[in-house]
Tab-separated table of C-alpha atoms in Angstrom:
chain	number	residue	atom	x	y	z
A	107	MET	CA	15.136	-12.195	-3.638
A	108	ALA	CA	11.786	-12.092	-1.845
A	109	LYS	CA	8.532	-13.389	-3.271
A	110	ILE	CA	5.895	-10.661	-3.619
A	111	ILE	CA	2.568	-11.121	-1.830
A	112	SER	CA	0.118	-9.237	-4.020
A	113	GLY	CA	-2.680	-7.510	-2.149
A	114	LYS	CA	-4.546	-7.078	-5.427
A	115	GLU	CA	-4.567	-10.827	-5.990
A	116	VAL	CA	-5.537	-11.753	-2.442
A	117	SER	CA	-8.196	-9.043	-2.182
A	118	ALA	CA	-9.775	-10.216	-5.447
A	119	PHE	CA	-10.020	-13.703	-3.956
A	120	VAL	CA	-11.563	-12.442	-0.682
A	121	LYS	CA	-14.086	-10.252	-2.511
A	122	GLY	CA	-14.928	-13.174	-4.784
A	123	GLU	CA	-15.713	-15.330	-1.768
A	124	ALA	CA	-17.817	-12.517	-0.279
A	125	ALA	CA	-19.737	-12.202	-3.560
A	126	LYS	CA	-20.556	-15.928	-3.453
A	127	GLU	CA	-21.910	-15.568	0.081
A	128	VAL	CA	-23.973	-12.517	-0.893
A	129	LYS	CA	-25.496	-14.487	-3.762
A	130	THR	CA	-26.387	-17.332	-1.402
A	131	LEU	CA	-28.004	-14.885	1.027
A	132	ASN	CA	-29.921	-13.209	-1.797
A	133	GLU	CA	-31.315	-16.614	-2.779
A	134	LYS	CA	-32.675	-16.875	0.762
A	135	GLY	CA	-34.313	-13.474	0.430
A	136	ILE	CA	-31.639	-11.685	2.477
A	137	SER	CA	-30.005	-8.536	1.092
A	138	VAL	CA	-26.686	-7.174	2.361
A	139	CYS	CA	-26.281	-3.436	2.958
A	140	LEU	CA	-23.410	-1.205	4.102
A	141	ALA	CA	-23.930	2.416	5.153
A	142	VAL	CA	-20.878	4.685	4.868
A	143	ILE	CA	-20.755	8.145	6.456
A	144	LEU	CA	-18.297	10.832	5.384
A	145	VAL	CA	-18.152	14.158	7.217
A	146	GLY	CA	-16.274	16.972	5.474
A	147	ASP	CA	-14.357	17.094	2.218
A	148	ASP	CA	-11.012	15.433	2.961
A	149	PRO	CA	-9.779	14.272	-0.493
A	150	ALA	CA	-8.127	11.058	0.737
A	151	SER	CA	-11.255	10.057	2.659
A	152	ALA	CA	-13.426	10.784	-0.375
A	153	VAL	CA	-11.279	8.483	-2.530
A	154	TYR	CA	-11.435	5.759	0.101
A	155	VAL	CA	-15.226	6.026	0.387
A	156	ASN	CA	-15.546	5.802	-3.395
A	157	ASN	CA	-13.364	2.681	-3.413
A	158	LYS	CA	-15.653	1.116	-0.816
A	159	LYS	CA	-18.634	1.839	-3.038
A	160	LYS	CA	-16.920	0.128	-5.979
A	161	ALA	CA	-16.079	-2.902	-3.828
A	162	CYS	CA	-19.721	-3.160	-2.732
A	163	GLU	CA	-20.774	-3.214	-6.384
A	164	VAL	CA	-18.307	-6.031	-7.118
A	165	CYS	CA	-19.631	-8.080	-4.193
A	166	GLY	CA	-23.322	-7.388	-4.767
A	167	ILE	CA	-23.634	-5.423	-1.533
A	168	LYS	CA	-26.023	-2.478	-1.433
A	169	SER	CA	-24.145	0.709	-0.572
A	170	LEU	CA	-25.659	3.734	1.147
A	171	GLN	CA	-23.556	6.890	1.279
A	172	TYR	CA	-24.125	9.835	3.592
A	173	ILE	CA	-21.892	12.746	2.600
A	174	LEU	CA	-22.215	15.384	5.313
A	175	PRO	CA	-20.772	18.914	5.364
A	176	GLU	CA	-17.821	19.882	7.571
A	177	SER	CA	-20.241	21.964	9.671
A	178	THR	CA	-22.223	18.898	10.763
A	179	THR	CA	-22.543	18.873	14.542
A	180	GLU	CA	-21.699	15.886	16.696
A	181	GLN	CA	-25.341	15.554	17.701
A	182	GLU	CA	-26.482	15.546	14.071
A	183	LEU	CA	-24.024	12.766	13.319
A	184	LEU	CA	-25.107	10.766	16.368
A	185	THR	CA	-28.750	11.145	15.314
A	186	LEU	CA	-27.936	9.696	11.891
A	187	ILE	CA	-26.049	6.793	13.456
A	188	GLU	CA	-28.972	6.027	15.751
A	189	LYS	CA	-31.280	6.010	12.728
A	190	LEU	CA	-29.004	3.539	10.934
A	191	ASN	CA	-28.665	1.404	14.085
A	192	ASN	CA	-32.457	0.995	14.075
A	193	ASP	CA	-32.765	0.404	10.319
A	194	MET	CA	-33.270	-3.341	9.841
A	195	GLU	CA	-32.194	-3.061	6.185
A	196	VAL	CA	-28.715	-1.789	7.139
A	197	ASN	CA	-26.255	-4.495	8.182
A	198	GLY	CA	-23.056	-2.513	8.578
A	199	ILE	CA	-22.230	1.075	9.519
A	200	LEU	CA	-18.896	2.730	8.851
A	201	CYS	CA	-18.036	6.304	9.755
A	202	GLN	CA	-14.953	7.405	7.832
A	203	LEU	CA	-12.105	8.694	9.990
A	204	PRO	CA	-10.660	11.188	10.689
A	205	LEU	CA	-13.611	13.330	11.704
A	206	PRO	CA	-13.571	17.139	11.968
A	207	GLU	CA	-11.956	18.369	15.184
A	208	HIS	CA	-15.239	19.457	16.769
A	209	ILE	CA	-16.556	15.874	16.697
A	210	ASN	CA	-15.301	13.364	19.275
A	211	GLU	CA	-14.233	10.176	17.461
A	212	GLU	CA	-14.565	7.981	20.550
A	213	THR	CA	-18.143	9.136	21.119
A	214	VAL	CA	-19.022	8.348	17.503
A	215	ILE	CA	-17.367	4.926	17.537
A	216	ASN	CA	-19.178	4.024	20.760
A	217	ALA	CA	-22.508	5.092	19.242
A	218	ILE	CA	-22.391	2.523	16.443
A	219	SER	CA	-24.138	-0.718	17.370
A	220	PRO	CA	-21.568	-3.476	18.042
A	221	LYS	CA	-23.662	-5.716	15.770
A	222	LYS	CA	-23.137	-3.291	12.870
A	223	ASP	CA	-19.563	-2.251	13.693
A	224	VAL	CA	-17.922	-3.673	10.551
A	225	ASP	CA	-14.708	-1.699	11.220
A	226	CYS	CA	-14.324	-3.580	14.538
A	227	PHE	CA	-13.613	-0.352	16.427
A	228	HIS	CA	-16.318	-0.552	19.124
A	229	PRO	CA	-14.885	-1.400	22.583
A	230	GLU	CA	-17.131	-4.468	22.836
A	231	ASN	CA	-15.768	-5.916	19.591
A	232	VAL	CA	-12.195	-4.964	20.474
A	233	GLY	CA	-12.590	-6.756	23.798
A	234	ARG	CA	-14.026	-9.844	22.112
A	235	LEU	CA	-11.097	-9.867	19.702
A	236	HIS	CA	-8.584	-9.906	22.532
A	237	ILE	CA	-10.288	-12.780	24.370
A	238	GLY	CA	-10.586	-14.786	21.161
A	239	ASN	CA	-14.357	-14.520	20.898
A	240	GLY	CA	-14.797	-11.925	18.162
A	241	THR	CA	-17.340	-11.943	15.348
A	242	PHE	CA	-15.800	-9.135	13.317
A	243	LYS	CA	-12.165	-8.803	12.284
A	244	PRO	CA	-10.244	-5.503	12.343
A	245	CYS	CA	-9.959	-4.763	8.635
A	246	THR	CA	-6.280	-3.964	8.092
A	247	PRO	CA	-4.792	-6.536	10.519
A	248	ALA	CA	-7.166	-9.228	9.241
A	249	GLY	CA	-6.112	-8.296	5.722
A	250	VAL	CA	-2.488	-8.879	6.710
A	251	MET	CA	-3.413	-12.313	8.072
A	252	GLU	CA	-5.196	-13.208	4.832
A	253	MET	CA	-2.052	-12.334	2.880
A	254	ILE	CA	0.073	-14.468	5.209
A	255	HIS	CA	-2.334	-17.405	4.803
A	256	PHE	CA	-2.536	-16.957	1.037
A	257	ALA	CA	1.262	-17.260	0.812
A	258	GLY	CA	1.144	-20.485	2.832
A	259	ILE	CA	3.120	-19.036	5.740
A	260	GLN	CA	2.701	-20.681	9.151
A	261	VAL	CA	2.505	-18.348	12.168
A	262	ARG	CA	2.629	-20.971	14.931
A	263	GLY	CA	5.850	-20.778	16.934
A	264	LYS	CA	7.276	-17.921	14.861
A	265	LYS	CA	8.816	-14.798	16.355
A	266	CYS	CA	6.432	-12.029	15.264
A	267	VAL	CA	7.361	-8.371	15.648
A	268	VAL	CA	4.815	-5.593	15.101
A	269	VAL	CA	6.225	-2.087	14.794
A	270	GLY	CA	3.457	0.305	15.824
A	271	ARG	CA	0.890	0.164	18.630
A	272	SER	CA	-2.133	2.003	17.217
A	273	ASN	CA	-5.642	0.855	18.071
A	274	ILE	CA	-6.390	0.405	14.368
A	275	VAL	CA	-3.374	-1.706	13.344
A	276	GLY	CA	-0.652	-2.448	15.903
A	277	LYS	CA	-2.608	-3.717	18.906
A	278	PRO	CA	-5.154	-5.847	16.998
A	279	MET	CA	-2.357	-7.140	14.748
A	280	GLY	CA	-0.633	-8.496	17.810
A	281	ALA	CA	-3.857	-10.136	18.987
A	282	LEU	CA	-4.434	-11.901	15.647
A	283	LEU	CA	-0.864	-13.190	15.488
A	284	MET	CA	-1.115	-14.487	19.073
A	285	ALA	CA	-4.408	-16.174	18.218
A	286	GLU	CA	-2.442	-18.278	15.724
A	287	ASP	CA	0.255	-19.127	18.281
A	288	GLY	CA	2.836	-16.601	17.185
A	289	THR	CA	5.243	-15.271	19.817
A	290	VAL	CA	4.531	-11.553	19.577
A	291	THR	CA	6.546	-8.454	20.434
A	292	ILE	CA	5.025	-5.010	19.851
A	293	CYS	CA	7.479	-2.150	19.351
A	294	HIS	CA	6.726	1.565	19.210
A	295	SER	CA	8.229	5.050	19.184
A	296	LYS	CA	9.681	4.626	22.684
A	297	THR	CA	11.310	1.254	21.967
A	298	GLN	CA	15.072	1.462	22.405
A	299	ASN	CA	17.357	-0.247	19.866
A	300	LEU	CA	14.498	-1.154	17.561
A	301	GLU	CA	16.739	-3.081	15.195
A	302	GLU	CA	17.499	-5.617	17.940
A	303	TYR	CA	13.858	-6.670	17.726
A	304	THR	CA	13.340	-6.386	13.973
A	305	LYS	CA	16.489	-8.430	13.232
A	306	ASN	CA	15.067	-11.354	15.223
A	307	ALA	CA	11.629	-11.343	13.600
A	308	ASP	CA	10.513	-14.304	11.514
A	309	ILE	CA	7.425	-12.256	10.644
A	310	LEU	CA	7.767	-8.465	10.705
A	311	VAL	CA	4.703	-6.232	10.356
A	312	VAL	CA	5.513	-2.541	10.054
A	313	ALA	CA	2.919	0.173	10.754
A	314	MET	CA	4.941	3.087	12.113
A	315	ARG	CA	4.100	5.975	9.725
A	316	GLN	CA	7.731	6.651	8.830
A	317	PRO	CA	8.624	6.407	5.127
A	318	ARG	CA	11.268	3.800	4.256
A	319	TYR	CA	12.378	3.558	7.892
A	320	ILE	CA	12.977	-0.197	7.984
A	321	THR	CA	16.034	-0.991	5.867
A	322	GLY	CA	17.666	-4.232	4.799
A	323	ASP	CA	20.225	-4.205	7.606
A	324	MET	CA	17.359	-4.198	10.144
A	325	VAL	CA	15.789	-7.397	8.808
A	326	LYS	CA	16.616	-11.047	9.364
A	327	ASP	CA	17.509	-13.228	6.374
A	328	SER	CA	14.401	-14.975	5.003
A	329	ALA	CA	11.991	-12.942	7.165
A	330	VAL	CA	8.408	-12.337	6.075
A	331	VAL	CA	7.969	-8.553	5.873
A	332	VAL	CA	4.549	-6.892	5.702
A	333	ASP	CA	4.463	-3.141	5.072
A	334	VAL	CA	1.271	-1.431	6.266
A	335	GLY	CA	2.499	2.148	5.731
A	336	ILE	CA	1.805	4.327	2.719
A	337	HIS	CA	3.279	7.755	1.987
A	338	ARG	CA	3.269	10.095	-0.988
A	339	LEU	CA	6.740	11.550	-1.539
A	340	ASP	CA	7.567	14.997	-2.924
A	341	ASP	CA	8.021	13.561	-6.418
A	342	GLY	CA	4.507	12.096	-6.299
A	343	THR	CA	5.557	8.469	-5.915
A	344	LEU	CA	4.227	6.204	-3.173
A	345	CYS	CA	6.262	4.234	-0.666
A	346	GLY	CA	5.737	2.381	2.583
A	347	ASP	CA	7.415	2.249	5.975
A	348	VAL	CA	9.843	-0.323	4.564
A	349	ASP	CA	12.697	0.456	2.179
A	350	PHE	CA	11.499	-2.053	-0.400
A	351	ASN	CA	14.659	-2.237	-2.529
A	352	SER	CA	17.038	-3.136	0.306
A	353	VAL	CA	14.630	-5.351	2.258
A	354	GLU	CA	13.482	-7.323	-0.795
A	355	LYS	CA	17.024	-8.698	-1.159
A	356	LYS	CA	16.928	-10.302	2.325
A	357	ALA	CA	13.294	-11.239	2.957
A	358	SER	CA	11.614	-14.476	1.860
A	359	TYR	CA	8.283	-12.702	1.321
A	360	ILE	CA	7.420	-9.007	1.136
A	361	THR	CA	4.338	-6.906	0.432
A	362	PRO	CA	4.646	-4.011	-2.035
A	363	VAL	CA	3.438	-0.418	-1.708
A	364	PRO	CA	1.165	0.298	-3.462
A	365	GLY	CA	-0.685	-2.932	-4.224
A	366	GLY	CA	0.004	-4.664	-0.923
A	367	VAL	CA	-1.971	-4.307	2.293
A	368	GLY	CA	-4.058	-1.359	1.015
A	369	PRO	CA	-6.550	-3.340	-1.107
A	370	MET	CA	-6.997	-5.871	1.695
A	371	THR	CA	-8.577	-3.393	4.118
A	372	ILE	CA	-11.623	-2.915	1.903
A	373	ALA	CA	-11.821	-6.622	1.070
A	374	ILE	CA	-12.108	-7.503	4.769
A	375	LEU	CA	-14.701	-4.757	5.178
A	376	MET	CA	-16.818	-6.570	2.574
A	377	GLN	CA	-16.277	-9.845	4.444
A	378	ASN	CA	-17.331	-8.230	7.737
A	379	THR	CA	-20.471	-6.779	6.165
A	380	VAL	CA	-21.492	-10.236	4.954
A	381	THR	CA	-20.786	-11.607	8.431
A	382	ALA	CA	-22.995	-8.891	9.939
A	383	ALA	CA	-25.877	-9.821	7.630
A	384	LYS	CA	-25.544	-13.501	8.513
A	385	MET	CA	-25.396	-12.745	12.238
A	386	GLN	CA	-28.396	-10.407	12.146
A	387	ASN	CA	-30.418	-13.082	10.333
A	388	GLY	CA	-29.541	-15.848	12.795
A	389	LEU	CA	-27.263	-17.741	10.406
A	390	ILE	CA	-24.212	-17.649	12.679
């Protein structure tokens, strides 16, 4: 039976460490501030933005929220971002995705200053990540790494399989695992005979947006299985991309859904915001 890696426990630790750093910065006369932009009234995004606000309060980070109507034009949004880029009191800028269809996400991401890009989405920061010279960490993949470290799992020399190749999770996940000397394979929707790869994984990270797709017979005995997916089923319950009940019986470690990777994304966001403040004040 697998040991559970609790995202709630690990995220509380990460936020606690961030709070200590914020306190130290405050004692030096440096405040830490995160600006969050939400365009439209998507319920899931609104919940996520509210959770970020609560996390800022826990860490002692000042939170600015800009709730804009669905009708906001791309130029209006870009004007706000430029204002925040030039505001010396703002350390981090996050624009909640997805954006309304009439606004180009790539244009918006590129408009945020790389020095304030606490989501690590800007091409400059993505490039730095892949050459091993990054300041910021991509929030969800870095959260996965924190959970792996917290459980005392070594990545070096392990066969690591990432299922999913998105810019937000799959690709940067592969980069972080390689940075710790894992031997990485990235699978995706066009991968043939997926189970041939998943069965050989010492560490399996699943981010494929398919509920309960990975089952116990697709997983190696004693594998570490990290489930990034989250889905609400017709009966209202939540599940991940991994069939928890069957995989738990074979894995050595597994993350639950909910209460697994989800809380880690916001915890790393807090960590990145502190890093931004330190960098902008010449402390790193």
